[in-house]
Short mmCIF file of C-alpha atoms in Angstrom, two decimals:
data_model
loop_
_atom_site.label_atom_id
_atom_site.label_comp_id
_atom_site.label_asym_id
_atom_site.label_seq_id
_atom_site.Cartn_x
_atom_site.Cartn_y
_atom_site.Cartn_z
CA MET A 1 -0.20 -50.99 4.44
CA THR A 2 -0.88 -48.56 1.64
CA SER A 3 1.93 -47.02 -0.34
CA PRO A 4 3.05 -43.48 0.56
CA LYS A 5 1.54 -42.11 -2.64
CA SER A 6 -1.80 -43.77 -1.91
CA THR A 7 -1.71 -42.27 1.56
CA ALA A 8 -1.03 -38.83 0.11
CA ARG A 9 -3.87 -39.09 -2.38
CA ALA A 10 -6.22 -40.26 0.33
CA SER A 11 -5.15 -37.29 2.45
CA VAL A 12 -6.08 -34.91 -0.37
CA ALA A 13 -9.46 -36.62 -0.73
CA ALA A 14 -10.08 -36.40 3.01
CA ARG A 15 -9.35 -32.68 3.03
CA LYS A 16 -11.36 -31.65 -0.01
CA SER A 17 -13.63 -29.49 2.09
CA ASP A 18 -10.68 -27.72 3.72
CA LEU A 19 -8.95 -27.10 0.39
CA SER A 20 -12.15 -25.68 -1.08
CA GLN A 21 -12.75 -23.37 1.88
CA TRP A 22 -9.14 -22.17 1.95
CA THR A 23 -9.15 -21.47 -1.79
CA ARG A 24 -12.28 -19.38 -1.51
CA THR A 25 -10.94 -17.53 1.54
CA VAL A 26 -7.84 -16.31 -0.28
CA TRP A 27 -9.88 -15.60 -3.42
CA ASP A 28 -12.23 -13.38 -1.38
CA PHE A 29 -9.29 -11.43 0.06
CA GLY A 30 -8.37 -10.33 -3.48
CA GLU A 31 -5.20 -8.59 -2.30
CA THR A 32 -2.58 -7.26 -4.69
CA ALA A 33 1.20 -7.03 -4.98
CA TRP A 34 3.15 -6.20 -1.79
CA ARG A 35 -0.11 -5.59 0.12
CA GLU A 36 -1.30 -9.16 0.76
CA TYR A 37 -1.57 -8.73 4.53
CA LYS A 38 -4.62 -10.91 5.20
CA SER A 39 -3.53 -13.62 2.77
CA ALA A 40 -0.04 -13.96 4.26
CA ALA A 41 -1.42 -13.99 7.82
CA PHE A 42 -3.90 -16.70 6.81
CA TYR A 43 -1.14 -18.95 5.48
CA VAL A 44 1.16 -18.33 8.44
CA ASP A 45 -1.56 -19.22 10.94
CA LEU A 46 -2.61 -22.30 8.97
CA LEU A 47 0.92 -23.63 8.56
CA ARG A 48 1.67 -23.21 12.25
CA ARG A 49 -1.49 -25.13 13.12
CA GLU A 50 -0.27 -27.86 10.75
CA GLY A 51 3.01 -28.15 12.67
CA PHE A 52 5.33 -26.04 10.51
CA THR A 53 7.89 -23.64 11.93
CA VAL A 54 7.26 -20.34 10.17
CA GLU A 55 9.50 -17.32 9.68
CA GLU A 56 7.29 -14.32 8.98
CA GLY A 57 8.56 -11.46 6.86
CA SER A 58 11.29 -13.57 5.24
CA GLY A 59 13.78 -11.66 3.12
CA GLY A 60 12.64 -8.38 4.68
CA MET A 61 9.23 -8.63 2.96
CA PRO A 62 6.26 -8.15 5.32
CA THR A 63 3.90 -10.39 3.32
CA ALA A 64 6.41 -13.20 2.68
CA PHE A 65 7.13 -16.24 4.83
CA CYS A 66 9.30 -19.35 4.98
CA ALA A 67 7.77 -22.46 6.61
CA THR A 68 9.62 -25.69 7.38
CA TRP A 69 8.65 -29.11 8.68
CA GLU A 70 11.14 -31.90 9.36
CA ASN A 71 10.88 -35.63 9.87
CA GLY A 72 14.53 -36.51 10.42
CA ASP A 73 17.48 -36.31 8.05
CA GLY A 74 16.62 -36.47 4.39
CA PRO A 75 16.23 -34.37 1.25
CA THR A 76 14.78 -30.87 1.45
CA ILE A 77 11.91 -30.27 -0.98
CA GLY A 78 10.76 -26.75 -1.81
CA GLY A 79 7.43 -25.40 -2.93
CA TYR A 80 5.44 -22.22 -2.56
CA ALA A 81 2.18 -20.33 -2.48
CA GLU A 82 1.42 -17.16 -4.36
CA TYR A 83 -1.54 -15.05 -3.31
CA ASP A 84 -1.42 -11.68 -5.09
CA GLY A 85 -4.22 -10.64 -7.41
CA ILE A 86 -4.52 -7.83 -9.93
CA PRO A 87 -6.15 -4.40 -9.54
CA GLY A 88 -9.21 -3.88 -11.69
CA ASN A 89 -10.35 -7.51 -11.57
CA CYS A 90 -12.77 -7.41 -8.67
CA GLN A 91 -15.33 -10.02 -9.68
CA ALA A 92 -17.88 -11.85 -7.57
CA ALA A 93 -18.30 -15.60 -7.90
CA GLU A 94 -21.44 -14.99 -9.90
CA PRO A 95 -22.30 -15.79 -13.54
CA ARG A 96 -22.57 -12.10 -14.39
CA LYS A 97 -20.23 -9.14 -14.37
CA THR A 98 -20.36 -7.64 -10.88
CA PRO A 99 -17.75 -6.73 -8.25
CA ARG A 100 -17.52 -8.48 -4.93
CA PRO A 101 -20.04 -6.97 -2.49
CA GLY A 102 -19.19 -3.51 -1.20
CA LEU A 103 -16.20 -2.97 -3.50
CA SER A 104 -15.34 -0.94 -6.55
CA PRO A 105 -14.87 -2.90 -9.79
CA HIS A 106 -11.37 -1.39 -9.79
CA ALA A 107 -10.42 -3.31 -6.64
CA GLY A 108 -8.12 -6.32 -6.67
CA GLY A 109 -9.12 -9.79 -7.74
CA HIS A 110 -7.65 -13.13 -8.72
CA THR A 111 -7.25 -13.91 -12.38
CA ASP A 112 -4.81 -16.85 -12.80
CA PRO A 113 -5.98 -17.52 -10.00
CA HIS A 114 -3.17 -17.40 -7.45
CA SER A 115 -5.72 -18.22 -4.76
CA ALA A 116 -6.01 -21.73 -6.22
CA LEU A 117 -2.32 -21.93 -7.13
CA GLY A 118 -1.31 -21.42 -3.52
CA ILE A 119 -3.80 -23.82 -1.98
CA GLY A 120 -3.13 -26.48 -4.62
CA SER A 121 0.56 -26.31 -3.71
CA LEU A 122 -0.12 -26.23 0.03
CA GLY A 123 -2.52 -29.16 -0.26
CA GLY A 124 0.23 -31.16 -1.92
CA PHE A 125 2.76 -30.40 0.78
CA LEU A 126 0.31 -31.20 3.57
CA ALA A 127 -0.50 -34.52 1.89
CA ALA A 128 3.20 -35.30 1.50
CA LYS A 129 3.63 -34.52 5.21
CA ALA A 130 0.82 -36.92 6.11
CA ALA A 131 2.47 -39.70 4.10
CA MET A 132 5.89 -38.96 5.62
CA GLN A 133 4.41 -39.30 9.10
CA GLU A 134 2.47 -42.49 8.41
CA HIS A 135 5.32 -44.23 6.58
CA ASN A 136 8.20 -42.73 8.59
CA ILE A 137 9.81 -41.13 5.55
CA PRO A 138 12.70 -38.86 6.51
CA GLY A 139 13.09 -35.46 4.96
CA ARG A 140 12.28 -31.79 5.16
CA LEU A 141 9.53 -29.73 3.54
CA LYS A 142 10.20 -26.06 2.93
CA PHE A 143 7.18 -24.04 1.85
CA PHE A 144 7.45 -20.38 0.90
CA GLY A 145 4.96 -17.53 0.81
CA GLU A 146 5.82 -15.59 -2.32
CA PRO A 147 4.10 -12.19 -2.60
CA ALA A 148 3.94 -9.86 -5.59
CA GLU A 149 4.48 -12.47 -8.31
CA LYS A 150 2.67 -10.24 -10.79
CA VAL A 151 5.65 -7.87 -10.57
CA ARG A 152 8.16 -10.74 -10.03
CA GLY A 153 8.61 -9.44 -6.53
CA SER A 154 9.71 -11.94 -3.91
CA LYS A 155 11.51 -14.88 -5.47
CA PRO A 156 14.53 -12.86 -6.68
CA VAL A 157 14.80 -11.47 -3.14
CA HIS A 158 14.50 -14.88 -1.48
CA ALA A 159 17.04 -16.34 -3.91
CA ALA A 160 19.60 -13.59 -3.33
CA ALA A 161 19.18 -13.99 0.44
CA GLY A 162 20.07 -17.70 0.23
CA TYR A 163 16.66 -19.18 1.08
CA TYR A 164 16.79 -21.67 -1.81
CA ASP A 165 20.40 -22.78 -1.43
CA ASP A 166 19.60 -25.79 0.78
CA LEU A 167 16.92 -27.25 -1.49
CA ASP A 168 17.41 -30.68 -3.08
CA ALA A 169 14.47 -30.21 -5.45
CA ALA A 170 11.65 -27.71 -6.03
CA ILE A 171 8.10 -28.06 -7.34
CA SER A 172 6.40 -25.17 -9.12
CA PHE A 173 2.71 -25.31 -10.09
CA HIS A 174 0.58 -22.96 -12.12
CA PRO A 175 -2.99 -23.23 -13.42
CA PHE A 176 -3.17 -23.67 -17.21
CA TYR A 177 -3.08 -20.33 -18.94
CA MET A 178 -2.34 -20.87 -22.61
CA PRO A 179 -2.21 -23.71 -25.14
CA PRO A 180 -0.33 -26.00 -25.36
CA LEU A 181 0.68 -25.78 -21.68
CA CYS A 182 -2.27 -27.57 -20.14
CA ASN A 183 -2.06 -30.70 -17.98
CA THR A 184 1.62 -31.07 -18.69
CA VAL A 185 5.07 -29.97 -17.55
CA ARG A 186 7.51 -27.61 -19.23
CA TRP A 187 10.28 -29.41 -21.04
CA ASP A 188 13.03 -27.34 -22.68
CA THR A 189 11.53 -23.89 -23.26
CA HIS A 190 11.03 -22.39 -19.82
CA CYS A 191 9.94 -18.89 -18.89
CA GLY A 192 12.33 -16.06 -19.60
CA VAL A 193 13.62 -12.95 -17.90
CA GLY A 194 11.41 -10.51 -16.03
CA TYR A 195 12.70 -7.00 -15.37
CA GLY A 196 10.60 -4.47 -13.49
CA VAL A 197 11.75 -0.88 -13.11
CA ILE A 198 10.25 2.40 -11.89
CA TYR A 199 11.38 5.74 -13.27
CA GLU A 200 10.78 8.60 -10.88
CA PHE A 201 10.72 12.24 -11.95
CA THR A 202 10.79 15.10 -9.47
CA CYS A 203 10.40 18.81 -10.03
CA GLU A 204 12.50 20.06 -7.12
CA ASP A 205 13.17 23.68 -8.13
CA PRO A 206 10.19 24.95 -10.13
CA GLU A 207 11.03 28.56 -9.25
CA THR A 208 14.21 28.41 -11.37
CA TRP A 209 12.33 27.57 -14.56
CA MET A 210 13.39 30.19 -17.12
CA ALA A 211 14.37 32.54 -14.27
CA GLY A 212 15.79 35.92 -15.29
CA ASP A 213 16.33 39.47 -14.08
CA ASP A 214 12.74 40.40 -14.81
CA ALA A 215 11.20 37.27 -13.31
CA SER A 216 8.36 37.68 -10.85
CA PRO A 217 9.62 38.13 -7.27
CA ILE A 218 6.62 36.20 -6.02
CA PRO A 219 7.22 32.46 -6.57
CA ALA A 220 3.51 31.69 -6.31
CA SER A 221 2.43 34.36 -8.78
CA HIS A 222 -0.75 33.33 -10.54
CA ALA A 223 0.31 35.30 -13.60
CA ALA A 224 3.70 33.67 -14.11
CA ALA A 225 4.41 30.69 -16.33
CA ARG A 226 5.31 27.72 -14.26
CA ALA A 227 7.71 24.83 -14.73
CA PRO A 228 6.35 21.92 -16.78
CA GLY A 229 6.63 19.58 -13.78
CA ALA A 230 6.99 15.87 -13.15
CA THR A 231 3.82 14.79 -14.92
CA ASP A 232 5.09 16.39 -18.12
CA ALA A 233 8.35 14.46 -17.82
CA MET A 234 6.48 11.22 -17.25
CA ILE A 235 4.34 11.82 -20.34
CA GLN A 236 7.44 12.51 -22.42
CA MET A 237 8.93 9.28 -21.11
CA TYR A 238 5.77 7.37 -21.92
CA GLN A 239 5.63 8.65 -25.49
CA SER A 240 9.32 8.07 -26.16
CA ALA A 241 9.29 4.53 -24.82
CA LYS A 242 6.45 3.59 -27.16
CA ALA A 243 8.99 3.74 -29.99
CA LEU A 244 11.43 1.42 -28.21
CA ARG A 245 10.10 -1.87 -29.53
CA GLU A 246 10.84 -0.97 -33.16
CA HIS A 247 14.41 0.08 -32.56
CA VAL A 248 16.08 -2.06 -29.92
CA MET A 249 15.41 -5.71 -30.81
CA ALA A 250 16.14 -7.98 -33.73
CA PRO A 251 13.17 -8.81 -36.00
CA GLY A 252 11.20 -11.85 -34.91
CA GLN A 253 12.07 -11.63 -31.22
CA SER A 254 9.08 -12.36 -29.00
CA TRP A 255 9.01 -9.98 -26.04
CA SER A 256 6.74 -7.50 -24.29
CA MET A 257 7.03 -4.27 -22.36
CA ASN A 258 4.11 -2.86 -20.38
CA GLU A 259 3.89 0.38 -18.47
CA THR A 260 1.86 1.47 -15.44
CA ILE A 261 1.67 4.87 -13.78
CA ILE A 262 2.38 4.29 -10.10
CA SER A 263 2.12 7.85 -8.79
CA HIS A 264 1.66 11.30 -10.26
CA GLY A 265 0.97 14.85 -9.23
CA GLN A 266 0.95 15.74 -5.55
CA ALA A 267 -0.08 19.22 -6.68
CA THR A 268 -3.45 20.54 -5.51
CA ALA A 269 -3.20 24.19 -6.54
CA ASP A 270 -3.92 25.58 -9.97
CA ASN A 271 -0.47 27.10 -10.47
CA ILE A 272 1.80 24.55 -8.78
CA PRO A 273 3.59 22.04 -11.01
CA ALA A 274 3.38 18.34 -10.27
CA GLN A 275 6.23 17.58 -7.90
CA ILE A 276 6.66 13.85 -8.47
CA ALA A 277 5.64 11.20 -10.98
CA GLN A 278 6.53 7.52 -11.22
CA ILE A 279 6.03 5.15 -14.13
CA GLN A 280 6.74 1.42 -14.00
CA TYR A 281 7.90 -0.68 -16.94
CA PHE A 282 7.81 -4.43 -16.98
CA ILE A 283 9.88 -6.30 -19.55
CA ARG A 284 9.32 -9.97 -20.40
CA ILE A 285 12.06 -11.27 -22.66
CA SER A 286 14.25 -14.31 -23.29
CA GLU A 287 17.73 -13.31 -22.12
CA VAL A 288 19.32 -11.13 -19.45
CA SER A 289 21.50 -9.35 -22.01
CA GLU A 290 18.40 -8.34 -23.97
CA ALA A 291 16.70 -6.97 -20.87
CA GLU A 292 19.79 -4.95 -20.00
CA HIS A 293 19.81 -3.52 -23.54
CA ILE A 294 16.23 -2.32 -23.15
CA ILE A 295 16.97 -0.76 -19.77
CA ARG A 296 19.78 1.26 -21.34
CA GLY A 297 17.30 2.60 -23.87
CA LEU A 298 14.79 3.50 -21.17
CA ASP A 299 17.53 5.29 -19.22
CA HIS A 300 18.25 7.48 -22.24
CA PHE A 301 14.58 8.38 -22.57
CA ALA A 302 14.30 9.19 -18.86
CA GLU A 303 17.31 11.49 -18.98
CA ALA A 304 15.98 13.33 -22.04
CA ALA A 305 12.49 13.70 -20.56
CA ALA A 306 13.87 15.06 -17.30
CA LYS A 307 16.03 17.66 -19.04
CA LEU A 308 13.18 18.75 -21.27
CA CYS A 309 10.81 19.23 -18.34
CA HIS A 310 13.06 20.82 -15.71
CA CYS A 311 13.15 17.68 -13.55
CA THR A 312 15.56 15.18 -12.10
CA TRP A 313 15.13 11.44 -12.48
CA ARG A 314 15.96 8.20 -10.68
CA ARG A 315 15.63 4.53 -11.56
CA HIS A 316 14.31 2.08 -8.94
CA TRP A 317 14.38 -1.69 -9.36
CA VAL A 318 11.25 -3.73 -8.77
CA ALA A 319 12.45 -7.06 -10.13
CA LYS A 320 15.27 -8.85 -11.89
CA SER A 321 14.34 -12.48 -12.40
CA ARG A 322 16.48 -14.98 -14.26
CA PRO A 323 15.38 -17.26 -17.12
CA GLY A 324 14.33 -20.83 -16.42
CA LEU A 325 16.41 -23.98 -16.53
CA ALA A 326 15.06 -27.34 -17.67
CA ASN A 327 15.26 -30.56 -15.68
CA HIS A 328 14.01 -33.55 -17.64
CA ALA A 329 14.47 -36.11 -14.88
CA LEU A 330 12.22 -34.34 -12.38
CA SER A 331 9.78 -33.25 -15.08
CA ALA A 332 9.36 -36.81 -16.38
CA ALA A 333 8.68 -38.10 -12.86
CA THR A 334 6.09 -35.36 -12.29
CA TYR A 335 4.31 -36.05 -15.56
CA ALA A 336 4.19 -39.76 -14.73
CA ASN A 337 2.36 -38.82 -11.52
CA LEU A 338 -0.03 -36.66 -13.51
CA GLU A 339 -0.74 -39.63 -15.77
CA THR A 340 -1.57 -41.68 -12.69
CA VAL A 341 -3.92 -39.05 -11.25
CA GLY A 342 -5.40 -38.00 -14.59
CA ALA A 343 -6.54 -34.58 -15.75
CA PRO A 344 -9.26 -32.83 -13.73
CA THR A 345 -12.89 -33.27 -14.72
CA TRP A 346 -15.90 -31.07 -14.02
CA GLY A 347 -19.27 -32.09 -12.68
CA ASP A 348 -22.84 -30.94 -13.20
CA ASP A 349 -22.66 -27.98 -10.78
CA ALA A 350 -19.64 -26.55 -12.58
CA LYS A 351 -21.27 -27.05 -15.97
CA ALA A 352 -24.46 -25.35 -14.78
CA PHE A 353 -22.45 -22.32 -13.62
CA ALA A 354 -20.61 -22.23 -16.94
CA ARG A 355 -23.88 -22.41 -18.90
CA ALA A 356 -25.26 -19.54 -16.81
CA ILE A 357 -22.29 -17.44 -17.91
CA GLN A 358 -22.99 -18.32 -21.53
CA SER A 359 -26.66 -17.35 -21.15
CA GLU A 360 -25.66 -14.08 -19.49
CA LEU A 361 -23.53 -13.29 -22.54
CA GLY A 362 -26.34 -14.06 -24.97
CA LEU A 363 -24.90 -17.39 -26.10
CA ALA A 364 -26.74 -20.66 -26.48
CA PRO A 365 -25.72 -22.77 -23.45
CA MET A 366 -23.63 -25.74 -24.49
CA GLU A 367 -24.12 -29.29 -23.30
CA ASP A 368 -20.43 -29.40 -22.42
CA PRO A 369 -19.38 -25.74 -21.98
CA PHE A 370 -15.73 -26.39 -21.08
CA LEU A 371 -12.73 -26.51 -23.38
CA PRO A 372 -11.84 -30.16 -24.04
CA MET A 373 -8.12 -29.49 -23.41
CA ILE A 374 -8.62 -28.74 -19.71
CA SER A 375 -9.50 -32.40 -19.16
CA GLU A 376 -6.87 -33.85 -21.49
CA LEU A 377 -3.22 -34.69 -20.83
CA THR A 378 -0.53 -33.23 -23.08
CA PRO A 379 2.78 -35.14 -23.10
CA PRO A 380 5.62 -32.69 -22.40
CA GLU A 381 7.51 -33.39 -25.63
CA GLN A 382 4.29 -32.76 -27.58
CA ALA A 383 3.69 -29.50 -25.72
CA GLU A 384 7.29 -28.48 -26.36
CA ALA A 385 6.97 -29.13 -30.09
CA ALA A 386 3.79 -27.07 -30.31
CA LEU A 387 5.36 -24.25 -28.31
CA ARG A 388 8.42 -24.14 -30.57
CA GLN A 389 6.20 -23.63 -33.61
CA MET A 390 5.25 -20.26 -32.15
CA LEU A 391 8.82 -19.05 -31.61
CA PRO A 392 11.91 -18.08 -33.63
CA PRO A 393 14.44 -20.94 -33.65
CA THR A 394 17.02 -18.91 -31.73
CA GLN A 395 14.69 -17.88 -28.89
CA ARG A 396 15.43 -20.01 -25.83
CA HIS A 397 12.72 -18.83 -23.41
CA PHE A 398 9.11 -17.69 -23.65
CA THR A 399 6.82 -15.68 -21.36
CA SER A 400 7.84 -14.77 -17.83
CA ASP A 401 7.32 -16.04 -14.31
CA ASP A 402 9.74 -15.90 -11.43
CA TYR A 403 9.54 -19.61 -10.49
CA THR A 404 12.67 -19.53 -12.63
CA GLU A 405 14.62 -18.34 -9.58
CA PHE A 406 14.30 -21.81 -8.04
CA CYS A 407 15.78 -23.38 -11.19
CA TRP A 408 19.27 -22.04 -10.44
CA HIS A 409 19.38 -23.46 -6.91
CA ALA A 410 17.88 -26.94 -7.28
CA PRO A 411 16.29 -29.23 -9.87
CA THR A 412 12.88 -27.65 -10.54
CA VAL A 413 9.74 -28.82 -12.32
CA ARG A 414 7.07 -26.53 -13.74
CA LEU A 415 3.66 -28.23 -13.57
CA TYR A 416 0.50 -27.01 -15.32
CA ILE A 417 -2.98 -28.27 -14.44
CA GLY A 418 -6.13 -27.40 -16.40
CA ARG A 419 -8.35 -24.72 -14.94
CA PRO A 420 -11.96 -24.03 -15.97
CA ALA A 421 -12.07 -22.34 -19.37
CA LEU A 422 -15.05 -22.11 -21.70
CA THR A 423 -15.45 -23.20 -25.29
CA ALA A 424 -16.11 -20.16 -27.46
CA PRO A 425 -18.30 -20.07 -30.55
CA GLU A 426 -16.38 -19.12 -33.68
CA GLY A 427 -15.46 -15.44 -33.67
CA PHE A 428 -16.41 -14.91 -30.01
CA ALA A 429 -14.09 -14.03 -27.13
CA TYR A 430 -15.19 -14.31 -23.52
CA PRO A 431 -14.69 -11.23 -21.31
CA ALA A 432 -12.15 -11.57 -18.52
CA TRP A 433 -14.80 -11.55 -15.79
CA ALA A 434 -16.13 -14.93 -16.92
CA MET A 435 -12.92 -16.81 -16.14
CA ASN A 436 -12.36 -14.77 -12.98
CA ALA A 437 -15.82 -15.69 -11.70
CA MET A 438 -15.14 -19.41 -12.18
CA GLY A 439 -11.95 -19.01 -10.13
CA GLY A 440 -14.10 -18.18 -7.10
CA HIS A 441 -16.82 -20.77 -7.66
CA PRO A 442 -15.94 -23.97 -5.75
CA ALA A 443 -17.48 -26.42 -8.20
CA CYS A 444 -15.45 -24.85 -11.01
CA ILE A 445 -12.05 -24.38 -9.36
CA ASP A 446 -11.83 -27.23 -6.84
CA PRO A 447 -11.13 -30.04 -9.36
CA MET A 448 -7.95 -28.28 -10.45
CA VAL A 449 -6.82 -27.69 -6.86
CA GLU A 450 -7.38 -31.33 -5.91
CA THR A 451 -5.55 -32.65 -8.98
CA ALA A 452 -2.60 -30.34 -8.43
CA ALA A 453 -2.37 -31.29 -4.74
CA GLN A 454 -2.21 -35.00 -5.57
CA VAL A 455 0.46 -34.61 -8.24
CA ILE A 456 2.57 -32.28 -6.09
CA ALA A 457 2.39 -34.64 -3.10
CA MET A 458 3.38 -37.63 -5.22
CA THR A 459 6.29 -35.74 -6.78
CA ALA A 460 7.54 -34.61 -3.37
CA LEU A 461 7.44 -38.24 -2.22
CA ASP A 462 9.39 -39.31 -5.31
CA CYS A 463 12.09 -36.82 -4.37
CA LEU A 464 12.14 -38.18 -0.82
CA THR A 465 12.04 -41.90 -1.58
CA ASP A 466 13.33 -42.50 -5.12
CA ARG A 467 17.05 -41.97 -4.70
CA GLY A 468 17.79 -42.86 -8.31
CA MET A 469 15.40 -40.24 -9.67
CA LEU A 470 16.64 -37.52 -7.34
CA GLU A 471 20.28 -38.31 -8.11
CA ALA A 472 19.51 -38.16 -11.85
CA ALA A 473 17.75 -34.79 -11.41
CA GLN A 474 20.65 -33.38 -9.40
CA ALA A 475 23.22 -34.69 -11.89
CA GLU A 476 21.30 -32.95 -14.66
CA PHE A 477 21.18 -29.77 -12.57
CA ARG A 478 24.96 -29.88 -12.12
CA GLU A 479 25.48 -30.47 -15.84
CA ARG A 480 23.22 -27.57 -16.88
CA THR A 481 24.83 -25.18 -14.38
CA GLY A 482 28.41 -26.30 -14.97
CA GLY A 483 28.81 -27.74 -11.50
CA GLY A 484 25.79 -26.62 -9.50
CA ILE A 485 25.56 -23.41 -7.48
CA GLY A 486 28.61 -21.35 -8.40
CA GLY A 487 29.38 -23.48 -11.48
CA ASP A 488 30.82 -22.03 -14.66
CA LYS A 489 27.39 -22.00 -16.38
CA TRP A 490 25.51 -20.93 -13.26
CA LEU A 491 23.70 -17.59 -13.29
CA ALA A 492 23.90 -15.89 -9.90
CA PRO A 493 20.92 -13.98 -8.46
CA LEU A 494 20.44 -10.62 -10.15
CA CYS A 495 18.73 -8.99 -7.17
CA ASP A 496 20.96 -6.16 -5.92
CA TYR A 497 18.17 -4.00 -4.49
CA GLU A 498 15.95 -3.88 -1.44
CA PRO A 499 12.34 -5.10 -1.72
CA PRO A 500 10.41 -2.21 -3.32
CA LEU A 501 7.88 -1.93 -0.53
CA HIS A 502 7.47 1.82 -0.17
CA PHE A 503 5.97 2.69 -3.55
CA ARG A 504 2.33 3.56 -3.95
CA TRP A 505 1.15 0.06 -4.78
CA PRO A 506 -2.65 -0.21 -5.03
CA GLU A 507 -4.23 -1.57 -1.87
CA TYR A 508 -7.26 -1.76 0.36
CA VAL A 509 -7.56 1.13 2.79
CA THR A 510 -9.52 1.80 5.95
CA THR A 511 -11.19 5.19 6.27
CA ALA A 512 -14.07 6.67 8.23
CA ARG A 513 -16.26 5.07 5.54
CA GLY A 514 -14.91 1.61 6.35
CA GLU A 515 -12.67 -0.67 4.29
CA ASP A 516 -12.44 0.32 0.67
CA TRP A 517 -10.13 0.25 -2.33
CA VAL A 518 -7.87 3.19 -3.16
CA LEU A 519 -10.49 4.18 -5.74
CA PRO A 520 -13.63 4.67 -3.62
CA THR A 521 -16.66 2.53 -4.25
CA SER A 522 -19.39 4.38 -6.11
CA PRO A 523 -22.60 4.99 -4.14
#
């Protein structure tokens, strides 16, 4: 009889065609945050056909789910799919810049790509399930659908609602996205805090703007000066917040704050002020206290902008995700599995597609067009040392991703597998469409999905069968949290808000013209 891990790896190999087709299906959907209706339905249907019990709309989020499969009493292992893309990245799986057929280039598309992230994770859990059945391994698999990761949407909500509290271990996977985190696991420096917030300005009483005894009796007078309106307040907020970085943080701190206009205007007459405007800020930073400090500064700017422009203002939460927590025991076991499987490699079809991209961009096609690092292993301590060279000594976390929510409820590993990335001639930078296109091309993206699925399945089986490893991981979790969930070093969920579903998130729409993006496709 084969070992459980051999069975799992064989299961991945046997389902290569399925994994490839599923990856491309979700990639073609190209749905974005909070509007991943087709993608979530696809996963729910697939998991039910695979024997999972699925709760749709978990945590009050229409495009989230929680799927479970049990094989008797045993540890509960958690994992997840993400499936949101990004507006403005609509790229066909072609070696040239072009949107997917029938869509605007401003439509959604997968960049990381979450399409492959989700199926790589699912493939691992299905392979672990196959091994559990064949070898009668007791335990429980709990697989989540996590929408809106790009705005840190669902995991804080799931965590606050208690969905992770029964996990014995959790496995998080992400395609490689920056050196040195390629074909490795995070060690000490995990992702930091992610805060998302929307400031809303409303011009509720424009007729009282500078009203006096001699004011026009006709509120809609075309000759009267009108209130500045909500758009003016939003612009004031935007300009003021640009100065925030210089004034609120200590020198050397690595952090980012990005803004996006969610909604503006609602005025269609030449003399009516904009009634409402919403601007979103997303903060990626190391510590919760630092994020709170920035929010206080943004609040001051919002209040000043509203007063200046005859508006009122409100703050709405989109996300509050906690920083990550290391677990060396589980991470070491995962990396050992990665060493067994090996880094992904790319065949002739993938290389031909990559060379076609290079030719399209006016470059001389390379014999081996891919970055060497995507097919090389990086020991976690080596990756950690390289990462620390980029950061101030006092900074504990770097970048942001809400897998960190799992870290406070169970031992969690963060796995990175190489994705297709091209070698660049000196002084040249590839446009974003090139990497996006490879994410939809099976020969380019499938090797990463298959590698991830094998490693995830093997790690899940370690958690189910290696009692010593799991006990060591859980002991480390208790030590780092001061006693586990509720311990004196434990950080409770920060989510104290409802899922932000009702905002004007970009999405696909159906009109008399057919299905389209919110920005209509050009003729």
